[in-house]
């Protein structure tokens, strides 16, 4: 009976979609409502037929989702969650270039705001969910003289994400607010190049494409210190030392928003499953995993 209910709801969605070509002014609202009803039925224990959801996540979220996805599949084994983990800036560009994405979870509000302005985020389906912080790390017991941002120039080598990557942007913001480097006249932090920072600090900097690569560079010892999210440092805490928790007064708030992305290639089943997983990400069960990885849930 339950399987028949969800099948009926999905059939209704398909029927409404067909009516869209006949001039129904409310077809979009009806399609959305039917999809939501199917997702609600799934939340009450219904299982979807086989489908795939495309999840784009900031690299710093990967470890948490390696636990969250199996938890979801305990009740929805037929929904394959395929995730793409990279810097939020890279993921934004991929979405803009037509990569198929159902859910986007960014490490910065800037990328999500851009997608909203472009009409790519579904109305009412965006949530500022998590908070993080920046830390300065060093390889475990590597003897560095660095104690934090204020004396980064003592390092022989630094791993730093580029300015298009949120962790790189937040680091540049902190360095500007601490009076260590100068801000561009227009305030665009992405214009502060790695070379600019090297010239100011007088030390070698290895530019990294995302926060995971910064973490690995410090963990493996190819760079003496680096700046990452606290959650990333926690994931390798046996291999690194946290030298400084950088104040929010310097970085500003670090907010992770999650949103449903308009995917014209998705059928009704995929759309309903994506909405169900989007809701699961905000459930107490999933939030407990994020908190385990030291994310703070936004109030």
JSON list of N, CA and C in Angstrom, two decimals, residues 149 169-183 189 192 246-253:
[
{"chain": "A", "resi": 149, "resn": "UNK", "atom": "N", "xyz": [48.74, 34.02, 12.95]},
{"chain": "A", "resi": 149, "resn": "UNK", "atom": "CA", "xyz": [48.80, 34.93, 11.81]},
{"chain": "A", "resi": 149, "resn": "UNK", "atom": "C", "xyz": [49.87, 35.99, 11.97]},
{"chain": "A", "resi": 169, "resn": "UNK", "atom": "N", "xyz": [39.81, 33.23, 0.87]},
{"chain": "A", "resi": 169, "resn": "UNK", "atom": "CA", "xyz": [39.21, 34.56, 1.03]},
{"chain": "A", "resi": 169, "resn": "UNK", "atom": "C", "xyz": [39.18, 34.96, 2.50]},
{"chain": "A", "resi": 170, "resn": "UNK", "atom": "N", "xyz": [38.74, 34.04, 3.37]},
{"chain": "A", "resi": 170, "resn": "UNK", "atom": "CA", "xyz": [38.67, 34.35, 4.80]},
{"chain": "A", "resi": 170, "resn": "UNK", "atom": "C", "xyz": [40.06, 34.62, 5.37]},
{"chain": "A", "resi": 171, "resn": "UNK", "atom": "N", "xyz": [41.06, 33.87, 4.91]},
{"chain": "A", "resi": 171, "resn": "UNK", "atom": "CA", "xyz": [42.42, 34.10, 5.38]},
{"chain": "A", "resi": 171, "resn": "UNK", "atom": "C", "xyz": [42.90, 35.49, 4.96]},
{"chain": "A", "resi": 172, "resn": "UNK", "atom": "N", "xyz": [42.63, 35.87, 3.73]},
{"chain": "A", "resi": 172, "resn": "UNK", "atom": "CA", "xyz": [43.01, 37.20, 3.26]},
{"chain": "A", "resi": 172, "resn": "UNK", "atom": "C", "xyz": [42.30, 38.29, 4.05]},
{"chain": "A", "resi": 173, "resn": "UNK", "atom": "N", "xyz": [41.00, 38.05, 4.36]},
{"chain": "A", "resi": 173, "resn": "UNK", "atom": "CA", "xyz": [40.26, 39.02, 5.17]},
{"chain": "A", "resi": 173, "resn": "UNK", "atom": "C", "xyz": [40.90, 39.19, 6.54]},
{"chain": "A", "resi": 174, "resn": "UNK", "atom": "N", "xyz": [41.31, 38.08, 7.14]},
{"chain": "A", "resi": 174, "resn": "UNK", "atom": "CA", "xyz": [41.95, 38.14, 8.46]},
{"chain": "A", "resi": 174, "resn": "UNK", "atom": "C", "xyz": [43.29, 38.87, 8.39]},
{"chain": "A", "resi": 175, "resn": "UNK", "atom": "N", "xyz": [44.06, 38.60, 7.35]},
{"chain": "A", "resi": 175, "resn": "UNK", "atom": "CA", "xyz": [45.37, 39.26, 7.21]},
{"chain": "A", "resi": 175, "resn": "UNK", "atom": "C", "xyz": [45.20, 40.76, 7.00]},
{"chain": "A", "resi": 176, "resn": "UNK", "atom": "N", "xyz": [44.17, 41.15, 6.25]},
{"chain": "A", "resi": 176, "resn": "UNK", "atom": "CA", "xyz": [43.89, 42.58, 6.06]},
{"chain": "A", "resi": 176, "resn": "UNK", "atom": "C", "xyz": [43.45, 43.22, 7.37]},
{"chain": "A", "resi": 177, "resn": "UNK", "atom": "N", "xyz": [42.49, 42.59, 8.05]},
{"chain": "A", "resi": 177, "resn": "UNK", "atom": "CA", "xyz": [41.98, 43.16, 9.30]},
{"chain": "A", "resi": 177, "resn": "UNK", "atom": "C", "xyz": [43.01, 43.20, 10.41]},
{"chain": "A", "resi": 178, "resn": "UNK", "atom": "N", "xyz": [43.99, 42.30, 10.35]},
{"chain": "A", "resi": 178, "resn": "UNK", "atom": "CA", "xyz": [45.07, 42.29, 11.34]},
{"chain": "A", "resi": 178, "resn": "UNK", "atom": "C", "xyz": [46.17, 43.28, 10.99]},
{"chain": "A", "resi": 179, "resn": "UNK", "atom": "N", "xyz": [46.05, 43.94, 9.84]},
{"chain": "A", "resi": 179, "resn": "UNK", "atom": "CA", "xyz": [47.04, 44.93, 9.43]},
{"chain": "A", "resi": 179, "resn": "UNK", "atom": "C", "xyz": [48.32, 44.33, 8.88]},
{"chain": "A", "resi": 180, "resn": "UNK", "atom": "N", "xyz": [48.26, 43.04, 8.47]},
{"chain": "A", "resi": 180, "resn": "UNK", "atom": "CA", "xyz": [49.45, 42.36, 7.98]},
{"chain": "A", "resi": 180, "resn": "UNK", "atom": "C", "xyz": [49.65, 42.62, 6.49]},
{"chain": "A", "resi": 181, "resn": "UNK", "atom": "N", "xyz": [48.56, 42.67, 5.72]},
{"chain": "A", "resi": 181, "resn": "UNK", "atom": "CA", "xyz": [48.62, 43.01, 4.31]},
{"chain": "A", "resi": 181, "resn": "UNK", "atom": "C", "xyz": [47.60, 44.10, 4.02]},
{"chain": "A", "resi": 182, "resn": "UNK", "atom": "N", "xyz": [47.76, 44.78, 2.89]},
{"chain": "A", "resi": 182, "resn": "UNK", "atom": "CA", "xyz": [46.84, 45.85, 2.54]},
{"chain": "A", "resi": 182, "resn": "UNK", "atom": "C", "xyz": [45.72, 45.34, 1.64]},
{"chain": "A", "resi": 183, "resn": "UNK", "atom": "N", "xyz": [44.55, 45.91, 1.82]},
{"chain": "A", "resi": 183, "resn": "UNK", "atom": "CA", "xyz": [43.40, 45.55, 0.99]},
{"chain": "A", "resi": 183, "resn": "UNK", "atom": "C", "xyz": [43.45, 46.30, -0.33]},
{"chain": "A", "resi": 189, "resn": "UNK", "atom": "N", "xyz": [38.85, 41.08, -2.19]},
{"chain": "A", "resi": 189, "resn": "UNK", "atom": "CA", "xyz": [39.94, 40.29, -1.61]},
{"chain": "A", "resi": 189, "resn": "UNK", "atom": "C", "xyz": [40.51, 39.28, -2.60]},
{"chain": "A", "resi": 192, "resn": "UNK", "atom": "N", "xyz": [43.88, 39.94, -4.12]},
{"chain": "A", "resi": 192, "resn": "UNK", "atom": "CA", "xyz": [45.13, 39.78, -3.38]},
{"chain": "A", "resi": 192, "resn": "UNK", "atom": "C", "xyz": [45.73, 38.45, -3.82]},
{"chain": "A", "resi": 246, "resn": "UNK", "atom": "N", "xyz": [41.60, 31.63, 14.71]},
{"chain": "A", "resi": 246, "resn": "UNK", "atom": "CA", "xyz": [41.51, 33.02, 14.25]},
{"chain": "A", "resi": 246, "resn": "UNK", "atom": "C", "xyz": [40.15, 33.60, 14.61]},
{"chain": "A", "resi": 247, "resn": "UNK", "atom": "N", "xyz": [40.17, 34.76, 15.25]},
{"chain": "A", "resi": 247, "resn": "UNK", "atom": "CA", "xyz": [38.95, 35.39, 15.74]},
{"chain": "A", "resi": 247, "resn": "UNK", "atom": "C", "xyz": [37.99, 35.75, 14.60]},
{"chain": "A", "resi": 248, "resn": "UNK", "atom": "N", "xyz": [36.69, 35.62, 14.88]},
{"chain": "A", "resi": 248, "resn": "UNK", "atom": "CA", "xyz": [35.68, 36.04, 13.91]},
{"chain": "A", "resi": 248, "resn": "UNK", "atom": "C", "xyz": [35.73, 37.54, 13.68]},
{"chain": "A", "resi": 249, "resn": "UNK", "atom": "N", "xyz": [36.33, 38.29, 14.63]},
{"chain": "A", "resi": 249, "resn": "UNK", "atom": "CA", "xyz": [36.50, 39.72, 14.43]},
{"chain": "A", "resi": 249, "resn": "UNK", "atom": "C", "xyz": [37.40, 39.99, 13.22]},
{"chain": "A", "resi": 250, "resn": "UNK", "atom": "N", "xyz": [38.26, 39.02, 12.91]},
{"chain": "A", "resi": 250, "resn": "UNK", "atom": "CA", "xyz": [39.18, 39.17, 11.77]},
{"chain": "A", "resi": 250, "resn": "UNK", "atom": "C", "xyz": [38.61, 38.55, 10.50]},
{"chain": "A", "resi": 251, "resn": "UNK", "atom": "N", "xyz": [37.96, 37.42, 10.60]},
{"chain": "A", "resi": 251, "resn": "UNK", "atom": "CA", "xyz": [37.48, 36.71, 9.41]},
{"chain": "A", "resi": 251, "resn": "UNK", "atom": "C", "xyz": [36.06, 37.09, 9.01]},
{"chain": "A", "resi": 252, "resn": "UNK", "atom": "N", "xyz": [35.27, 37.57, 9.97]},
{"chain": "A", "resi": 252, "resn": "UNK", "atom": "CA", "xyz": [33.83, 37.68, 9.77]},
{"chain": "A", "resi": 252, "resn": "UNK", "atom": "C", "xyz": [33.20, 36.31, 9.98]},
{"chain": "A", "resi": 253, "resn": "UNK", "atom": "N", "xyz": [31.87, 36.25, 9.99]},
{"chain": "A", "resi": 253, "resn": "UNK", "atom": "CA", "xyz": [31.19, 34.97, 10.18]},
{"chain": "A", "resi": 253, "resn": "UNK", "atom": "C", "xyz": [31.42, 34.05, 8.98]}
]
